[in-house]
Amino acid sequence: MISSNRQAGADRRSRTHLVVMVLYDGVQALDVTGPLDVLAAANDHGGRYRVVALSPGGKEVRTTSGLRLAADGRLEEWRARIGTLMVPGSPNWHVPVEDHGMIGELTRLARSAGRVASLCAGAFPLAAAGLLDGCRVATHWRQADQLAARFPSVHVDRDALFIRDGRIITSAGVTAGIDLTLSLVEEDLGPEVARAVAKDLVVFMARPGGQSQFSVRLRARYCRSAGVRAVLDAVTAAPQADHKLPALAARAGLSVRHLTRLIRQETGTTAARFVEQIRLEAAQSMLESGTDSLDMVARRSGLGSAETLRRAFQRELGITPGAYRARFRSTQPDCPMTSSHPADPGCRPSGGTPLPGDRETQAAPGAKPATGFRPSGAD
């Protein structure tokens, strides 16, 4: 049986895997080049990816940055079976969505594809083709509400970096397409190759967390009230400071009652909830990039104690701080990871010495397994 499994793996590696990248005017350049560089690096480590770029009419396209990309062929003429169909995004997603000819070709090509992947706002044309109906999907946090409103049959996850739902894989903002493609390389060629590719490109094998690291402060970025902006910026800049309502109100020069009402209007949440989310994100960042004990992380983030830190992580993320810090070993969301340096995405052997203060390194019993990957740095 072991020999058979090894032979199956060898056979899989020896086959050419055809990847079709769809091009169109206004596409985001990094949505195209990031995943293709991952596949090119994988070929340096034994992969056999063949990439074909197709565009409507086979025309050269101009990206949002002004870069011109040449197509290998016409979208309309492709008939061969596809291993992976990749659809990049555009900040002006209305243009590809309203190109009915291209949407029809995506529908046709998807039928022959082993898997279909969207990169950032590439979820919009896939949704327009009806390929995401009933699926749980990711897209850029800034466009998540627009995707949900335009396509109500699509279940939008506003936090995950990438999500696999059957043969459909969707990713969040721009560089999350690299995360998604690394996961495909791991699926095709194994974790060793994916780690080697990540190391070559000097990127994380897997980033811990989700898009929420940005979204807490950015959701309230355009506050109309200067007082509320000043308060939110102060909380973000020094999460460990005194941020009880009287202190916040004094800083804003407003009454507690008035500030409470304004924060609710501007952020959709309470001042206490905003402070807690900012502190949680600060703790996530410290766990990702440092080796401080949990007590020190709790104090520096403003959460107070290691026990409060653990409770916050369990409640908000369904995982212990120790397990969160360990999530660097694999692109898969349910695999404990240990490296904390993007230039060295390798891992400690199972059972390695935990970092200071890490009493627990596994997800809490009963925590929901994630089918999407939610690193806490997003693009």
PDB file of N, CA, C and O in Angstrom, residues 45 182 185-186 190-201 203 205 328-331 335 344-347:
ATOM      1  N   HIS A  45      11.067  23.330  -8.572  1.00  0.00           N
ATOM      2  CA  HIS A  45      11.166  22.295  -7.531  1.00  0.00           C
ATOM      3  C   HIS A  45      10.419  21.026  -7.943  1.00  0.00           C
ATOM      4  O   HIS A  45       9.907  20.309  -7.091  1.00  0.00           O
ATOM      5  N   LEU A 182      -0.052  29.023  -3.184  1.00  0.00           N
ATOM      6  CA  LEU A 182       0.800  28.142  -2.383  1.00  0.00           C
ATOM      7  C   LEU A 182       0.005  26.945  -1.870  1.00  0.00           C
ATOM      8  O   LEU A 182       0.520  25.823  -1.811  1.00  0.00           O
ATOM      9  N   VAL A 185      -0.253  24.512  -4.681  1.00  0.00           N
ATOM     10  CA  VAL A 185       1.025  23.813  -4.855  1.00  0.00           C
ATOM     11  C   VAL A 185       1.177  22.735  -3.788  1.00  0.00           C
ATOM     12  O   VAL A 185       1.606  21.609  -4.065  1.00  0.00           O
ATOM     13  N   GLU A 186       0.798  23.047  -2.549  1.00  0.00           N
ATOM     14  CA  GLU A 186       0.878  22.039  -1.488  1.00  0.00           C
ATOM     15  C   GLU A 186      -0.037  20.856  -1.795  1.00  0.00           C
ATOM     16  O   GLU A 186       0.341  19.700  -1.595  1.00  0.00           O
ATOM     17  N   GLY A 190       2.779  18.616  -2.460  1.00  0.00           N
ATOM     18  CA  GLY A 190       3.153  18.325  -1.088  1.00  0.00           C
ATOM     19  C   GLY A 190       3.709  19.537  -0.350  1.00  0.00           C
ATOM     20  O   GLY A 190       4.138  20.523  -0.961  1.00  0.00           O
ATOM     21  N   PRO A 191       3.705  19.478   0.996  1.00  0.00           N
ATOM     22  CA  PRO A 191       4.127  20.621   1.802  1.00  0.00           C
ATOM     23  C   PRO A 191       5.602  20.970   1.657  1.00  0.00           C
ATOM     24  O   PRO A 191       5.981  22.138   1.806  1.00  0.00           O
ATOM     25  N   GLU A 192       6.462  19.987   1.359  1.00  0.00           N
ATOM     26  CA  GLU A 192       7.882  20.286   1.236  1.00  0.00           C
ATOM     27  C   GLU A 192       8.135  21.229   0.064  1.00  0.00           C
ATOM     28  O   GLU A 192       8.904  22.187   0.175  1.00  0.00           O
ATOM     29  N   VAL A 193       7.488  20.962  -1.060  1.00  0.00           N
ATOM     30  CA  VAL A 193       7.651  21.833  -2.226  1.00  0.00           C
ATOM     31  C   VAL A 193       7.062  23.211  -1.945  1.00  0.00           C
ATOM     32  O   VAL A 193       7.668  24.237  -2.275  1.00  0.00           O
ATOM     33  N   ALA A 194       5.884  23.246  -1.319  1.00  0.00           N
ATOM     34  CA  ALA A 194       5.264  24.535  -1.007  1.00  0.00           C
ATOM     35  C   ALA A 194       6.147  25.354  -0.079  1.00  0.00           C
ATOM     36  O   ALA A 194       6.287  26.577  -0.249  1.00  0.00           O
ATOM     37  N   ARG A 195       6.774  24.689   0.902  1.00  0.00           N
ATOM     38  CA  ARG A 195       7.680  25.418   1.800  1.00  0.00           C
ATOM     39  C   ARG A 195       8.887  25.950   1.038  1.00  0.00           C
ATOM     40  O   ARG A 195       9.340  27.072   1.268  1.00  0.00           O
ATOM     41  N   ALA A 196       9.419  25.153   0.124  1.00  0.00           N
ATOM     42  CA  ALA A 196      10.573  25.594  -0.661  1.00  0.00           C
ATOM     43  C   ALA A 196      10.215  26.800  -1.528  1.00  0.00           C
ATOM     44  O   ALA A 196      11.003  27.747  -1.657  1.00  0.00           O
ATOM     45  N   VAL A 197       9.027  26.785  -2.120  1.00  0.00           N
ATOM     46  CA  VAL A 197       8.575  27.902  -2.939  1.00  0.00           C
ATOM     47  C   VAL A 197       8.417  29.154  -2.082  1.00  0.00           C
ATOM     48  O   VAL A 197       8.860  30.251  -2.456  1.00  0.00           O
ATOM     49  N   ALA A 198       7.782  29.002  -0.916  1.00  0.00           N
ATOM     50  CA  ALA A 198       7.602  30.147  -0.015  1.00  0.00           C
ATOM     51  C   ALA A 198       8.945  30.743   0.388  1.00  0.00           C
ATOM     52  O   ALA A 198       9.116  31.962   0.440  1.00  0.00           O
ATOM     53  N   LYS A 199       9.905  29.875   0.649  1.00  0.00           N
ATOM     54  CA  LYS A 199      11.228  30.350   1.044  1.00  0.00           C
ATOM     55  C   LYS A 199      11.906  31.080  -0.108  1.00  0.00           C
ATOM     56  O   LYS A 199      12.526  32.133   0.079  1.00  0.00           O
ATOM     57  N   ASP A 200      11.798  30.537  -1.333  1.00  0.00           N
ATOM     58  CA  ASP A 200      12.386  31.194  -2.500  1.00  0.00           C
ATOM     59  C   ASP A 200      11.799  32.591  -2.707  1.00  0.00           C
ATOM     60  O   ASP A 200      12.514  33.533  -3.067  1.00  0.00           O
ATOM     61  N   LEU A 201      10.497  32.722  -2.510  1.00  0.00           N
ATOM     62  CA  LEU A 201       9.818  33.997  -2.743  1.00  0.00           C
ATOM     63  C   LEU A 201       9.848  34.914  -1.528  1.00  0.00           C
ATOM     64  O   LEU A 201       9.362  36.044  -1.591  1.00  0.00           O
ATOM     65  N   VAL A 203       8.189  34.658   1.327  1.00  0.00           N
ATOM     66  CA  VAL A 203       6.836  34.922   1.822  1.00  0.00           C
ATOM     67  C   VAL A 203       6.504  33.883   2.871  1.00  0.00           C
ATOM     68  O   VAL A 203       7.174  32.855   2.990  1.00  0.00           O
ATOM     69  N   MET A 205       4.745  30.768   4.445  1.00  0.00           N
ATOM     70  CA  MET A 205       4.064  29.547   4.003  1.00  0.00           C
ATOM     71  C   MET A 205       2.573  29.700   4.301  1.00  0.00           C
ATOM     72  O   MET A 205       1.717  29.304   3.522  1.00  0.00           O
ATOM     73  N   PHE A 328       2.326  28.477  11.363  1.00  0.00           N
ATOM     74  CA  PHE A 328       3.159  28.828  10.212  1.00  0.00           C
ATOM     75  C   PHE A 328       3.664  27.619   9.452  1.00  0.00           C
ATOM     76  O   PHE A 328       4.455  27.757   8.537  1.00  0.00           O
ATOM     77  N   ARG A 329       3.266  26.430   9.816  1.00  0.00           N
ATOM     78  CA  ARG A 329       3.861  25.236   9.212  1.00  0.00           C
ATOM     79  C   ARG A 329       3.293  24.881   7.850  1.00  0.00           C
ATOM     80  O   ARG A 329       3.994  24.370   6.981  1.00  0.00           O
ATOM     81  N   SER A 330       2.011  25.111   7.665  1.00  0.00           N
ATOM     82  CA  SER A 330       1.350  24.663   6.443  1.00  0.00           C
ATOM     83  C   SER A 330       0.425  25.735   5.924  1.00  0.00           C
ATOM     84  O   SER A 330       0.034  26.644   6.645  1.00  0.00           O
ATOM     85  N   THR A 331       0.058  25.637   4.643  1.00  0.00           N
ATOM     86  CA  THR A 331      -0.958  26.534   4.096  1.00  0.00           C
ATOM     87  C   THR A 331      -2.348  26.138   4.556  1.00  0.00           C
ATOM     88  O   THR A 331      -3.307  26.866   4.339  1.00  0.00           O
ATOM     89  N   CYS A 335      -3.591  22.884  10.429  1.00  0.00           N
ATOM     90  CA  CYS A 335      -2.287  22.287  10.716  1.00  0.00           C
ATOM     91  C   CYS A 335      -1.509  23.208  11.628  1.00  0.00           C
ATOM     92  O   CYS A 335      -1.349  24.380  11.324  1.00  0.00           O
ATOM     93  N   ASP A 344      12.020  32.040   6.415  1.00  0.00           N
ATOM     94  CA  ASP A 344      12.309  30.646   6.742  1.00  0.00           C
ATOM     95  C   ASP A 344      11.023  29.956   7.130  1.00  0.00           C
ATOM     96  O   ASP A 344      10.718  29.800   8.304  1.00  0.00           O
ATOM     97  N   PRO A 345      10.194  29.582   6.137  1.00  0.00           N
ATOM     98  CA  PRO A 345       8.885  29.032   6.445  1.00  0.00           C
ATOM     99  C   PRO A 345       8.920  27.574   6.874  1.00  0.00           C
ATOM    100  O   PRO A 345       7.920  26.896   6.816  1.00  0.00           O
ATOM    101  N   GLY A 346      10.056  27.096   7.286  1.00  0.00           N
ATOM    102  CA  GLY A 346      10.131  25.729   7.791  1.00  0.00           C
ATOM    103  C   GLY A 346       9.459  25.618   9.139  1.00  0.00           C
ATOM    104  O   GLY A 346       8.883  26.567   9.627  1.00  0.00           O
ATOM    105  N   CYS A 347       9.591  24.472   9.803  1.00  0.00           N
ATOM    106  CA  CYS A 347       8.865  24.307  11.045  1.00  0.00           C
ATOM    107  C   CYS A 347       9.667  23.512  12.049  1.00  0.00           C
ATOM    108  O   CYS A 347      10.575  22.788  11.694  1.00  0.00           O
TER     109      CYS A 347
END
